[in-house]
XYZ file of C-alpha atoms in Angstrom:
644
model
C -2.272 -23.536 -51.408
C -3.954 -26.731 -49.748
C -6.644 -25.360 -48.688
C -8.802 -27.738 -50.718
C -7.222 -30.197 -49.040
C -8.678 -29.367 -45.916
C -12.457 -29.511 -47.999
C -11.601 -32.796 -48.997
C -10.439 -34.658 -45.861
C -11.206 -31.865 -43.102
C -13.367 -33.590 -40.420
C -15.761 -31.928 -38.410
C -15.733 -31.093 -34.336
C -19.430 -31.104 -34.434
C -22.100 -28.345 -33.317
C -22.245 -25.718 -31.157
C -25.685 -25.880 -28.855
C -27.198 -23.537 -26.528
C -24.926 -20.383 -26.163
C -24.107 -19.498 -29.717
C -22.320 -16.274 -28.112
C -19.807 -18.646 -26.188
C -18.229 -20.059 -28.795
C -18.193 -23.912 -26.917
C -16.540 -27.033 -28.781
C -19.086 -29.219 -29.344
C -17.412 -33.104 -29.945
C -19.203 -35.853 -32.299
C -20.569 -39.120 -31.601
C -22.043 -42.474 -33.072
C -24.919 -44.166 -31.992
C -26.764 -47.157 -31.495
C -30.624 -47.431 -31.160
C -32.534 -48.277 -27.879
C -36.218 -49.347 -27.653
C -38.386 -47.580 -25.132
C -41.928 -46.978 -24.507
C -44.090 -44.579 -23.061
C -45.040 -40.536 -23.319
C -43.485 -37.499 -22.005
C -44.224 -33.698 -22.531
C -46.620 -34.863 -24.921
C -44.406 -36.455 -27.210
C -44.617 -40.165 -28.046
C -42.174 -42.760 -28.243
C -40.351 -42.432 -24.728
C -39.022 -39.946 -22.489
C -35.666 -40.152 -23.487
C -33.892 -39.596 -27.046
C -30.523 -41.471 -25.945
C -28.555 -42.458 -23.461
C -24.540 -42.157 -22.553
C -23.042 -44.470 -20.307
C -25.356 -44.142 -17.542
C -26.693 -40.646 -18.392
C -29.968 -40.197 -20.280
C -31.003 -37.170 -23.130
C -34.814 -36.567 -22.460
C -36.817 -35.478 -25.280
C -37.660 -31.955 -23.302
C -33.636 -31.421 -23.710
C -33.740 -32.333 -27.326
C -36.684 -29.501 -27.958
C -34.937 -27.045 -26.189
C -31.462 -27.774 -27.803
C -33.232 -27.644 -31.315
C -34.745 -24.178 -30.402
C -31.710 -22.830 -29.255
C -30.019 -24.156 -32.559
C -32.308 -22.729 -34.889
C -31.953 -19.297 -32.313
C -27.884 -20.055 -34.051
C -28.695 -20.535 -36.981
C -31.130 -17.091 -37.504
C -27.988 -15.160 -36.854
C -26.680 -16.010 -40.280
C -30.233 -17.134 -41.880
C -32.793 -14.338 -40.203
C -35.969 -15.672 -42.129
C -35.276 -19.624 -41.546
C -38.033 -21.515 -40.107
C -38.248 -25.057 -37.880
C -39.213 -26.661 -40.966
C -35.961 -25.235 -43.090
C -33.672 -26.162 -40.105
C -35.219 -29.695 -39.827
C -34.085 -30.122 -43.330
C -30.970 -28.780 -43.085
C -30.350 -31.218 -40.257
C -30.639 -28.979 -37.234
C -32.084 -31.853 -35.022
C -29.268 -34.521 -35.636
C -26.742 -31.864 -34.935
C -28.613 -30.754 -31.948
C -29.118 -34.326 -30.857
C -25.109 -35.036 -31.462
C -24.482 -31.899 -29.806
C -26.319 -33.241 -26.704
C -24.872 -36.815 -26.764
C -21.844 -35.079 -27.035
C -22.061 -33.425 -23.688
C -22.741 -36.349 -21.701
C -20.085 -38.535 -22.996
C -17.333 -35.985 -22.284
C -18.784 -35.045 -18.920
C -19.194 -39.253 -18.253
C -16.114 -40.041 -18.925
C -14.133 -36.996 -17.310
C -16.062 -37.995 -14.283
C -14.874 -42.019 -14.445
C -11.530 -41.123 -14.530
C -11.075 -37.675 -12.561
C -10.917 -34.953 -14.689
C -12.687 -32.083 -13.245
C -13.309 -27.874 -14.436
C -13.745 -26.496 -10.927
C -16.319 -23.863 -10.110
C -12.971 -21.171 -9.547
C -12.076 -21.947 -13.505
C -15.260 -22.124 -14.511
C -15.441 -18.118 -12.601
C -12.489 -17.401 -14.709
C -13.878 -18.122 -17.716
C -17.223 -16.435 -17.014
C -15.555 -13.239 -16.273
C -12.932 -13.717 -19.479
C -16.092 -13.448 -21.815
C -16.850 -10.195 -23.554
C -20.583 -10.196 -23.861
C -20.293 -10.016 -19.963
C -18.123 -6.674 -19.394
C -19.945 -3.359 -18.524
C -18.637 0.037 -19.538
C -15.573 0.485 -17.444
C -14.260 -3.280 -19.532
C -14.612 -4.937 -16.526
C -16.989 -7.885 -15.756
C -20.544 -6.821 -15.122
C -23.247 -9.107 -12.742
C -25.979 -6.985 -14.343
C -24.784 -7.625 -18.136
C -24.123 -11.072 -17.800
C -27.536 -11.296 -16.118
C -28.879 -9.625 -19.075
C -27.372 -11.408 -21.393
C -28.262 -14.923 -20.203
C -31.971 -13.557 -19.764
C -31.716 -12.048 -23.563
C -30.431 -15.831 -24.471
C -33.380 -17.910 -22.615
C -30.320 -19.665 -20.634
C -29.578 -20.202 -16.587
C -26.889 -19.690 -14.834
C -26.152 -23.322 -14.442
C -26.731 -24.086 -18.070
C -23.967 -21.369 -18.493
C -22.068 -23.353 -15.896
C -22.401 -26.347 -17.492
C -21.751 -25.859 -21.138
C -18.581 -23.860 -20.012
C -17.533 -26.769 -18.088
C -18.112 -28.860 -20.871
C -15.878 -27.238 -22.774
C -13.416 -26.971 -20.315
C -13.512 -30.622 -20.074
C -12.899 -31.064 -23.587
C -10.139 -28.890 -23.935
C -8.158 -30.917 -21.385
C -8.905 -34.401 -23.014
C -8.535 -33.474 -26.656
C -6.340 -31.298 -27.243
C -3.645 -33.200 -25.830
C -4.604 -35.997 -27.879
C -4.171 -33.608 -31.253
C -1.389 -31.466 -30.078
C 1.882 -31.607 -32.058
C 0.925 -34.108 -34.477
C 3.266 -33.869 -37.556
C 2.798 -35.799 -41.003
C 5.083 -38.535 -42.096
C 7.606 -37.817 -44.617
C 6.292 -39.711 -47.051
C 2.585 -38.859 -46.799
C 3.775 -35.139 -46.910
C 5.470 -36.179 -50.468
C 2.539 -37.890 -51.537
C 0.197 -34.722 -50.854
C 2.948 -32.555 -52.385
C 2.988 -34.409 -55.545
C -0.694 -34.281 -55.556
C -0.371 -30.784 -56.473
C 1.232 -31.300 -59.524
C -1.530 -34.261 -60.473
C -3.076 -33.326 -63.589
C -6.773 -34.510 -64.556
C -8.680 -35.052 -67.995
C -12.533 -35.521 -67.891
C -15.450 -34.266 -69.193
C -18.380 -32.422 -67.536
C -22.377 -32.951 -68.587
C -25.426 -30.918 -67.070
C -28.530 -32.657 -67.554
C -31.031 -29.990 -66.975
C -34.055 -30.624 -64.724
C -35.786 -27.940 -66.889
C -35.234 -30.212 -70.213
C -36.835 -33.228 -68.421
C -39.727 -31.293 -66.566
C -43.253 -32.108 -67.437
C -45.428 -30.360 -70.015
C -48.735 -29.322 -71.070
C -51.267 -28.658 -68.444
C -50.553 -29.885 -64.430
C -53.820 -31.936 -62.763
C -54.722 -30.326 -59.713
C -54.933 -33.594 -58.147
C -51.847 -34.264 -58.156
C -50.356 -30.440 -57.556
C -53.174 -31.061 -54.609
C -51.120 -34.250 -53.759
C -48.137 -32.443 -54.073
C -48.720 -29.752 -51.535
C -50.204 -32.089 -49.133
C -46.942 -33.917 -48.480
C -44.269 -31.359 -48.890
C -46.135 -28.675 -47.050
C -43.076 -27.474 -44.784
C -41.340 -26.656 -48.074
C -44.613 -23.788 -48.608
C -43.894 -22.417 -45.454
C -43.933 -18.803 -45.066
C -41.505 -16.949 -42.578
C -43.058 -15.327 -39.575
C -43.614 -11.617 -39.972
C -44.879 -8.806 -37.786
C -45.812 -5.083 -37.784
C -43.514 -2.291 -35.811
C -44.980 1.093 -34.728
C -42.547 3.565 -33.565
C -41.798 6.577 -32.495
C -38.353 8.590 -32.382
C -36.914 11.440 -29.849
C -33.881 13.258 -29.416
C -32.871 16.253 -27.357
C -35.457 18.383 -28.759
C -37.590 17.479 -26.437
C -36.179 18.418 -23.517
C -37.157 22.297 -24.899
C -35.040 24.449 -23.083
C -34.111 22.192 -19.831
C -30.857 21.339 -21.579
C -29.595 25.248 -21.525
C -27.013 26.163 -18.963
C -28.019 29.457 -16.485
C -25.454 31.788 -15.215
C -25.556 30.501 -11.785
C -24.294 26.905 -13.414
C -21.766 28.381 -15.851
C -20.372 30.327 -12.540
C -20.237 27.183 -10.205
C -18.073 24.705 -13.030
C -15.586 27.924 -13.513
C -14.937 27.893 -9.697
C -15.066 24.525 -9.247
C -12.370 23.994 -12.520
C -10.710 26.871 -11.346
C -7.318 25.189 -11.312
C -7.648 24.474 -14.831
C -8.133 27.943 -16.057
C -5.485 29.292 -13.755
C -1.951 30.931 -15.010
C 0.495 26.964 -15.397
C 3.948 26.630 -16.725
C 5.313 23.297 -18.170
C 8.910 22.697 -19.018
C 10.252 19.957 -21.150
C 14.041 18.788 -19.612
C 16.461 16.484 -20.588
C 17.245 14.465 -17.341
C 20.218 12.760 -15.459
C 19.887 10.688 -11.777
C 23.277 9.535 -10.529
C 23.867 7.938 -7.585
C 26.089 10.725 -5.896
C 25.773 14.657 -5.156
C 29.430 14.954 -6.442
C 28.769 12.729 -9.652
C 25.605 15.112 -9.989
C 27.870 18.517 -9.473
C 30.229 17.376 -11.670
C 28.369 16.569 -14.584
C 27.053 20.247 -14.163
C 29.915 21.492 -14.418
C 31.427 20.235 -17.645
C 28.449 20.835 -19.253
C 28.399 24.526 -18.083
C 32.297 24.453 -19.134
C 30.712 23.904 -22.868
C 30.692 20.329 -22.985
C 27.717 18.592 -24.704
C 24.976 17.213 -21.876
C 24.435 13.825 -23.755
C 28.169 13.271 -24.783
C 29.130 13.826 -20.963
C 26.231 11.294 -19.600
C 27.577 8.811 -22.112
C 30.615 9.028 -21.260
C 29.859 8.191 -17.627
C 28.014 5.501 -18.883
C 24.779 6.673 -18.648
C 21.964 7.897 -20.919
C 20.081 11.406 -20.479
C 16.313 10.972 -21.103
C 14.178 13.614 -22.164
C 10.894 14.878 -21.000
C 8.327 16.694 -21.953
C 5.282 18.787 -20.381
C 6.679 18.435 -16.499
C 4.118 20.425 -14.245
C 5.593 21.430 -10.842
C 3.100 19.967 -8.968
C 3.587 16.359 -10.516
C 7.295 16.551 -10.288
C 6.872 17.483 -6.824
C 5.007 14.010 -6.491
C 6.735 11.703 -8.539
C 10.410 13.297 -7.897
C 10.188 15.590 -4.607
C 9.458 19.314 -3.900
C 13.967 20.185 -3.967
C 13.662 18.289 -7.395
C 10.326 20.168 -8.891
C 11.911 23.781 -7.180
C 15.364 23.256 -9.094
C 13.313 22.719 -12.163
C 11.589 25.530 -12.055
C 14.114 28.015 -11.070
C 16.550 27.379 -13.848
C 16.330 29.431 -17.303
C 15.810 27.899 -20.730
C 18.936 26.019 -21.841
C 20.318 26.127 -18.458
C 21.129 22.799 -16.007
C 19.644 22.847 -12.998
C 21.282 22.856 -9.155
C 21.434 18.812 -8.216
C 18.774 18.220 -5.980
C 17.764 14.995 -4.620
C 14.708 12.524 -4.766
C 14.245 8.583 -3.382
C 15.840 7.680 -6.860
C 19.008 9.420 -6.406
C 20.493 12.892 -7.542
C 19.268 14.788 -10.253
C 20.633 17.386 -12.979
C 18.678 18.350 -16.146
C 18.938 20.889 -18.430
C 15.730 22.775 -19.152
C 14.311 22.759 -23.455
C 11.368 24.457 -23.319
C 9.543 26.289 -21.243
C 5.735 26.291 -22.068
C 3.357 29.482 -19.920
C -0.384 29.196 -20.683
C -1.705 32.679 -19.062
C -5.017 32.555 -16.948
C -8.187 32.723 -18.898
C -11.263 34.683 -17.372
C -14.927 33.235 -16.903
C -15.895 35.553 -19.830
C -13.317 34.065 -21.908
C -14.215 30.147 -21.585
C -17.870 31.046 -21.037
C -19.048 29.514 -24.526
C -16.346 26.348 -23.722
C -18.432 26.287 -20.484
C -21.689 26.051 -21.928
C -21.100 23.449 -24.646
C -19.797 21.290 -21.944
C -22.515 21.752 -19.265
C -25.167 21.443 -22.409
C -24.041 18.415 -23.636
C -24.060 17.281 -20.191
C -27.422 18.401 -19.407
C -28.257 16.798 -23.051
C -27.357 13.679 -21.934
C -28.522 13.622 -18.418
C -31.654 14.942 -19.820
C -32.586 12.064 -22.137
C -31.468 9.315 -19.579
C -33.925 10.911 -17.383
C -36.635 11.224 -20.033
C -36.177 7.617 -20.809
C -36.371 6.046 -17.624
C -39.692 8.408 -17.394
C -41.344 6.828 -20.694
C -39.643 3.063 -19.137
C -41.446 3.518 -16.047
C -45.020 4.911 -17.605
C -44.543 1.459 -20.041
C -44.078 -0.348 -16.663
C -47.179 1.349 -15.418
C -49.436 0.447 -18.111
C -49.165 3.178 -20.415
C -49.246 2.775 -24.100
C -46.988 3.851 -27.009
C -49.659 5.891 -28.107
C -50.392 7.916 -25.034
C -46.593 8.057 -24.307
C -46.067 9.446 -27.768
C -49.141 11.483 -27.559
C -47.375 13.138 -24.345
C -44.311 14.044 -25.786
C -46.016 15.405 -29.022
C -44.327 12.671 -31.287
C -45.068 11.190 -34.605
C -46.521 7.858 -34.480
C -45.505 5.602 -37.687
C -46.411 1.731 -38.319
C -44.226 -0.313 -40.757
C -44.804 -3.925 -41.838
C -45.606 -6.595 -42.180
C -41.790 -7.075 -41.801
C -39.671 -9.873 -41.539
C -36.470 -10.697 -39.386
C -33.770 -9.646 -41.935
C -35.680 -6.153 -41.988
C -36.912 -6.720 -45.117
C -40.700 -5.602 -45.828
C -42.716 -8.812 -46.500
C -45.307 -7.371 -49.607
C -41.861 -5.429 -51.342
C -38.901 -7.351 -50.608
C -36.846 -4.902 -52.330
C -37.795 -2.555 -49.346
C -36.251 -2.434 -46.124
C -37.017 -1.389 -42.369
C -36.557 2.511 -41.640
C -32.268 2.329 -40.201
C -33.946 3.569 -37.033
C -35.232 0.315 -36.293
C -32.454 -2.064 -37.311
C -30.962 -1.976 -33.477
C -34.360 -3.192 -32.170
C -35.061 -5.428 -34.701
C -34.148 -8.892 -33.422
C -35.789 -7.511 -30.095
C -38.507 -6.557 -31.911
C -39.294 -10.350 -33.152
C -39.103 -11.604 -29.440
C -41.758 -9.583 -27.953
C -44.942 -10.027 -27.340
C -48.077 -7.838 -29.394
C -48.539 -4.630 -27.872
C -45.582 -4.432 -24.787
C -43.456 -1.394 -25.773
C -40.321 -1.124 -25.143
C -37.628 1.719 -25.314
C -34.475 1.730 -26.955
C -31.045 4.155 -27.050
C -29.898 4.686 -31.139
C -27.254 6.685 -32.598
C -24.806 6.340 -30.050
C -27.779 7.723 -27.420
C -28.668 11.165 -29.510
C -31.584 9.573 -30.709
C -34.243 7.091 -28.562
C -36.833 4.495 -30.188
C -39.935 3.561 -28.638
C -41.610 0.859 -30.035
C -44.014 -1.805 -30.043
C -45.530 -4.759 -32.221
C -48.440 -4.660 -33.622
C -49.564 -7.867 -35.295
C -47.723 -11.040 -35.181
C -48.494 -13.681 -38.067
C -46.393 -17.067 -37.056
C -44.787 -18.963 -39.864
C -46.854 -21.360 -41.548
C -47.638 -22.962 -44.531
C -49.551 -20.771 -47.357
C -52.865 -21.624 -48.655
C -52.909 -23.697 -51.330
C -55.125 -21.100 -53.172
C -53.218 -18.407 -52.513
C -49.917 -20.448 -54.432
C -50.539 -22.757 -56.352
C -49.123 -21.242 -59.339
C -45.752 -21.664 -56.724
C -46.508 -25.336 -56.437
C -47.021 -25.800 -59.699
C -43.363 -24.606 -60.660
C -42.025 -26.232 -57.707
C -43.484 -29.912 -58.581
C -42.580 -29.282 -62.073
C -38.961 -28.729 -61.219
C -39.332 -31.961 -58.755
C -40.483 -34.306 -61.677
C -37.929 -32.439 -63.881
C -35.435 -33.548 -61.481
C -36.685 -37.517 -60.914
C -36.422 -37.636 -64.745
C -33.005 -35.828 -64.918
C -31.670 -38.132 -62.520
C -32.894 -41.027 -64.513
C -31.455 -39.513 -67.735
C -28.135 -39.229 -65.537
C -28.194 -43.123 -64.794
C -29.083 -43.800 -68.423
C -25.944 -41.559 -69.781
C -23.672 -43.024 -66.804
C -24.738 -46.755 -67.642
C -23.752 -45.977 -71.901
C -20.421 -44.424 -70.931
C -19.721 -47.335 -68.606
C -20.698 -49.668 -71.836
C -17.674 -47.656 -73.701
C -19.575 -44.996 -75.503
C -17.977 -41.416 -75.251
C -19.746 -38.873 -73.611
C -21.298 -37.373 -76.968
C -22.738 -40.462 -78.179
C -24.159 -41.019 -74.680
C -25.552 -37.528 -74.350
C -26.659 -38.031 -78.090
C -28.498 -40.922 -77.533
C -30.749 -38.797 -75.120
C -34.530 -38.150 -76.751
C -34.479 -34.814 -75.050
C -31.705 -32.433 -76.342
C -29.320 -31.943 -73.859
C -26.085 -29.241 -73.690
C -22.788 -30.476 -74.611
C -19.986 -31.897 -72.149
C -17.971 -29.152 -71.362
C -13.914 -30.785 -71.042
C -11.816 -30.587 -68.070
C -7.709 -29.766 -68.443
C -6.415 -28.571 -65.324
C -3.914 -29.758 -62.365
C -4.488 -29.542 -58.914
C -2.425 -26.250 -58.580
C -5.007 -24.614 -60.901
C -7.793 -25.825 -58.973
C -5.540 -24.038 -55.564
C -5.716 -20.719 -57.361
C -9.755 -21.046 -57.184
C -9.645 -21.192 -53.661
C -10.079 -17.800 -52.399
C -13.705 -18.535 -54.874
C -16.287 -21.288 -54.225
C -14.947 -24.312 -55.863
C -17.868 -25.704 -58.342
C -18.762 -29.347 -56.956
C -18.349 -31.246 -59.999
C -15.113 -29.609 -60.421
C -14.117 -30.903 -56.950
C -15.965 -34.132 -57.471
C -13.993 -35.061 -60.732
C -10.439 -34.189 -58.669
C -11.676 -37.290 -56.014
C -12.735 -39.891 -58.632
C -10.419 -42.263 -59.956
C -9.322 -42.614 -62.921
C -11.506 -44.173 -65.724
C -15.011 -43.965 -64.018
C -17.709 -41.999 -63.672
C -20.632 -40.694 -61.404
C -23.590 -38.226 -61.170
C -23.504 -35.589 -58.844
C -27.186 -33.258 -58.201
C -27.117 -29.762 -58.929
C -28.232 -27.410 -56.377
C -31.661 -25.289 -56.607
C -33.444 -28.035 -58.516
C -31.004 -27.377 -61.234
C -30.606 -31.137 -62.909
C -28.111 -33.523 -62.423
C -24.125 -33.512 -63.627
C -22.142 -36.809 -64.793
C -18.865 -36.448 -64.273
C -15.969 -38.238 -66.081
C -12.171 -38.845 -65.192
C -10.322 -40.410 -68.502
C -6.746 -39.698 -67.079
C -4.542 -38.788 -64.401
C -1.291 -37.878 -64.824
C 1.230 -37.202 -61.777
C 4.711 -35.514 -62.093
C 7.477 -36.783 -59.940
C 8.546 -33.653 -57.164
C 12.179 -33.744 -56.141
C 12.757 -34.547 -52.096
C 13.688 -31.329 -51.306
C 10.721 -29.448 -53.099
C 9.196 -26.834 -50.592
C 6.148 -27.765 -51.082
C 6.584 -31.260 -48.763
C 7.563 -28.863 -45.960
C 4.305 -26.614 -46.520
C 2.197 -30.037 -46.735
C 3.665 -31.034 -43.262
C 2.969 -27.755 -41.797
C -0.768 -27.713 -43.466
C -1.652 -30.786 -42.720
C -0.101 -31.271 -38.968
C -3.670 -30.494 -37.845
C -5.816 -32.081 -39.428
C -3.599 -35.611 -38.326
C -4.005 -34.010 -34.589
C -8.139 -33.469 -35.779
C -7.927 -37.398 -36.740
C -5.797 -38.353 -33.335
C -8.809 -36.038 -31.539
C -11.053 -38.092 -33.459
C -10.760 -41.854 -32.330
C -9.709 -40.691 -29.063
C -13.714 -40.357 -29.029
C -14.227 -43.220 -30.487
C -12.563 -44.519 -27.919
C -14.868 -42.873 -25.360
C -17.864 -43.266 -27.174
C -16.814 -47.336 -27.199
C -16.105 -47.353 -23.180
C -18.769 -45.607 -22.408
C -21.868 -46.859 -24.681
C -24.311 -44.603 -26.605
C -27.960 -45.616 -27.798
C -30.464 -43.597 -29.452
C -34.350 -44.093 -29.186
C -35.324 -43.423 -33.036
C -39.304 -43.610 -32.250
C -38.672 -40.859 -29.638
C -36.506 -38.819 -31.889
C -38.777 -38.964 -34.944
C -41.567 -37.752 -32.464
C -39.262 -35.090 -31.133
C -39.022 -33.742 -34.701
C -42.589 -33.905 -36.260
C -43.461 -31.515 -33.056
C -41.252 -29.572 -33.901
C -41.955 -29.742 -37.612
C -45.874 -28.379 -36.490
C -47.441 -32.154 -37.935
């Protein structure tokens, strides 16, 4: 019901850096600037980005941490470049991110707060991505895993204990923070606040320029906004697939085999008996005798044993050998001597005496080698199967090792050969888009764009019934297109830039006549260019609730934060134009005190107050501590990484 709220007035914890798969806190801070001269890696402007209290960020950290955040940010946004995350602003965050670490490590360490290396252990082995098979934690996986990531151990170490750290000096600051009364009413009410406005799109199309473009200036155009041209990197795959029909007839079980696993699961095919009993243990051989007895006299097992103040428990599928384990051998032979719907003679275990009365008795008869034969050979196939292609694998891995290549490792095993590509990292096929990567190949595909050309590797699909080797073939990095090859692209693209400068003018023209008292028609009307209608806006914030589970238009949720009477422009995504946005009225019902929707406000919006607490509690640390910023070593930092 509030969750708009939280869009409104939600603030952020910051970015997540390094091991996207760990899931760390990362905490926000502001900055100052610091002057500092010099080179380092190559990268003008200093060797530092910032500096916290006394530690300092060093441009080499700020590349890697910008890597490793675009490395993030693939996982939802595959084809995304350096250029597209520089815009997005992947280096700020990354840079926050960093500055972040250091001031919660520097001041943990000034007063005393510490994440041992036996907690930090913990943690390590809590982690999913780090179990084996069995569930339990694996050195070889988490090895694995950090290699796979392009992370150390200690990084690991660190950013864990980072975290750590945080957790014990926010979220004490946040915890059980509750809402006043009277802010809870005033959100409560705002629910029933009802808003009256108007809504204008000013296209960008409408405004764009006409007639014929100079190639000068589409020339000029391309020049300077060059990362925006920039085409995703791509590669070509060739692969080959296997499954157990190539192990021929190695997989087939002989006689000899079949013989051995029916001797050696001889137990299991043997004559067996199970009984399911309804069970007493008293304390006494007399209590036990005595029970037996007035149930044998006709009286009803479970009224007896409740009666005594007991409960009889049933049981079901009792083998004599485990009851001679878990009870004793007197208890397992009394068992098994008594009839169906008899009690048994008390016998005694470690728990006490015991009586049942037998429900069922269950006799599987002893089956023959002929007669599980064909059970017998599924299993040892399957088994051989298996066995089989692990061993077939870890022949191909070690000819790869040797030298070998995928096409005299395929040409061994008699396998088709097939290329596909260019592709790109979302597995779609870079010349038809509307085409996709064989499924075979979507397991190996984010492998596939971290290799190197021409170093095969082998892969496990379908559960292991099927194996993939693979290789890449050629590699073409992301960069920029040729101006030749798109300019008809450019062309569009600076059209819809101009369109936009002059729809945001035409915006500040129609905001500047509605501020002068004209209505939104005349204003719109006044317009050379012919412009659609304002589209009106009746609705309270309850209505605008009910959109939540959809995306919630932004002039829609601009127009509910305005005040009343005045207006402002607001730019549409995808070069779409420019909106002005109009409040003429606000109305607000009064709630009555015990309306339940000042409880649900309290409960809502308890933490976000504790996110606020959390958040000038750093303040506070970013104040004691002191944090600068080097802004000619940061701007260096990103036109590396921007290729310029």
């Amino acid at each position: 019901m509030f969750q708009f709220f939280r869009n409104f007035f939600k603030t952020k914890l910051g970015l997540a850096i390094a091991l996207a798969f760990l899931g760390l806190i990362a905490l926000a801070f502001a900055s100052a600037d610091v002057s500092s001269t010099g080179t380092f890696g190559g990268i003008a402007g200093g060797d530092r980005v910032a500096v916290v209290g006394d530690e300092k960020i060093s441009t080499s950290d700020l590349v890697r941490a910008t890597n490793n955040g675009l490395d993030s940010f693939r996982q939802d946004q595959p084809t995304a470049t350096m250029q597209a995350f520089l815009r997005e602003g992947g280096l700020d965050g990354s840079l926050e991110a960093l500055i972040n670490r250091s001031a919660i490590m520097g001041f943990a360490q000034q007063h005393g707060i510490r994440a041992g290396d036996n907690l930090i252990n913990s943690e390590i082995r809590m982690i999913p991505a780090f179990r084996g098979p069995d569930g339990n934690f694996s050195e070889d996986t988490y090895r694995q895993a950090l290699a796979q990531q392009r992370v150390s151990d200690a990084q690991v170490r660190e950013d864990l204990g980072t975290g750590l750290l945080s957790q014990q000096l926010l979220i004490p600051a946040g915890f059980g923070a509750t809402v006043p009364d009277k802010l809870a009413y005033r959100y409560a009410q705002l629910f029933k606040e009802r808003r009256r406005g108007s809504i204008a799109l000013l296209p960008a199309a409408t405004y764009a320029p006409s007639g014929k473009a100079d190639p000068k200036v589409l020339r000029a155009y391309y020049d300077s906004n060059r990362d925006v041209f920039v085409r995703p990197e791509r590669r070509t795959i060739r692969y080959a697939t296997f499954d157990s029909s190539a192990l021929g007839d190695r997989i087939e079980p002989t006689d000899a085999e079949i013989a051995a696993r029916y001797e050696r699961d001889a137990a299991q095919y043997a004559a067996s008996e199970t009984r399911d009993v309804t069970q007493l243990i008293v304390p006494t051989e007399a209590a036990a005798k005595s029970i037996r007895d007035r149930v044998a006299g006709g009286a009803s097992f479970e009224t007896v044993a409740r009666e005594a103040g007991l409960r009889a428990s049933p049981v079901v599928d009792v083998l004599r050998e485990g009851l001679s384990s878990q009870a004793s051998p007197a208890v397992a032979s009394a068992y098994f001597a008594a009839a169906r719907g008899a009690m048994t003679t008390p016998a005694r275990s470690p728990l006490g005496w015991h009586v049942a009365r037998i429900d069922a008795i269950d006799t599987t008869a002893a089956r023959t080698l002929a007669q599980v034969r064909g059970e017998l050979t599924d299993t040892l196939r399957e088994e051989k199967r298996v066995r089989g292609m692990a061993d077939l694998a870890s022949e191909i891995e070690e000819q790869l090792e040797d030298g070998a290549t995928l096409a005299e490792v395929t040409e061994d095993l008699g396998l088709d050969l097939s290329t596909v590509g260019p592709a790109l990292a979302d597995g779609r096929l870079y010349d038809t888009p509307q085409r996709t990567l064989p499924d075979v190949l979507r397991p190996a595909l984010a492998t596939a764009f971290q290799m190197d050309e021409e170093e095969p590797e082998i892969a496990p699909v379908e559960s292991g019934q099927t194996y993939l080797v693979y290789e890449v073939g050629d590699i073409v990095t992301a960069a920029a297109a040729p101006f030749a090859e798109i300019e008809d692209i450019v062309e569009a693209r600076w059209r819809a830039t101009e369109g936009m400068k002059a729809a945001q003018a035409a915006a500040d023209r129609v905001v500047a006549r509605l501020r002068d008292g004209k209505s939104i028609a005349q204003a719109l009307a006044a317009e050379e260019r012919r412009v659609p209608p304002a589209q009106s806006v009746d609705m309270t914030r309850e209505d605008l609730a009910r959109q939540r589970e959809r995306r919630i238009p932004p002039p829609l949720a601009l127009l509910f934060s305005m005040a009343e009477g005045t207006t402002k422009k607001l730019e549409a995504g995808g070069n779409a134009g420019f909106f002005v946005v109009r409040v003429n009225d606000i109305a607000m019902d009064d709630i009555a005190e015990d309306d339940p929707l000042i409880a649900q406000a309290q409960r809502q919006m308890g933490p976000l107050l504790g996110e606020e607490y959390a958040d000038q509690f750093r303040r506070a640390m970013r104040e004691e501590l002191g944090v600068s910023r080097n802004p000619s070593a940061i701007e260096a930092v990103r036109t590396q990484l921007a290729g310029n």
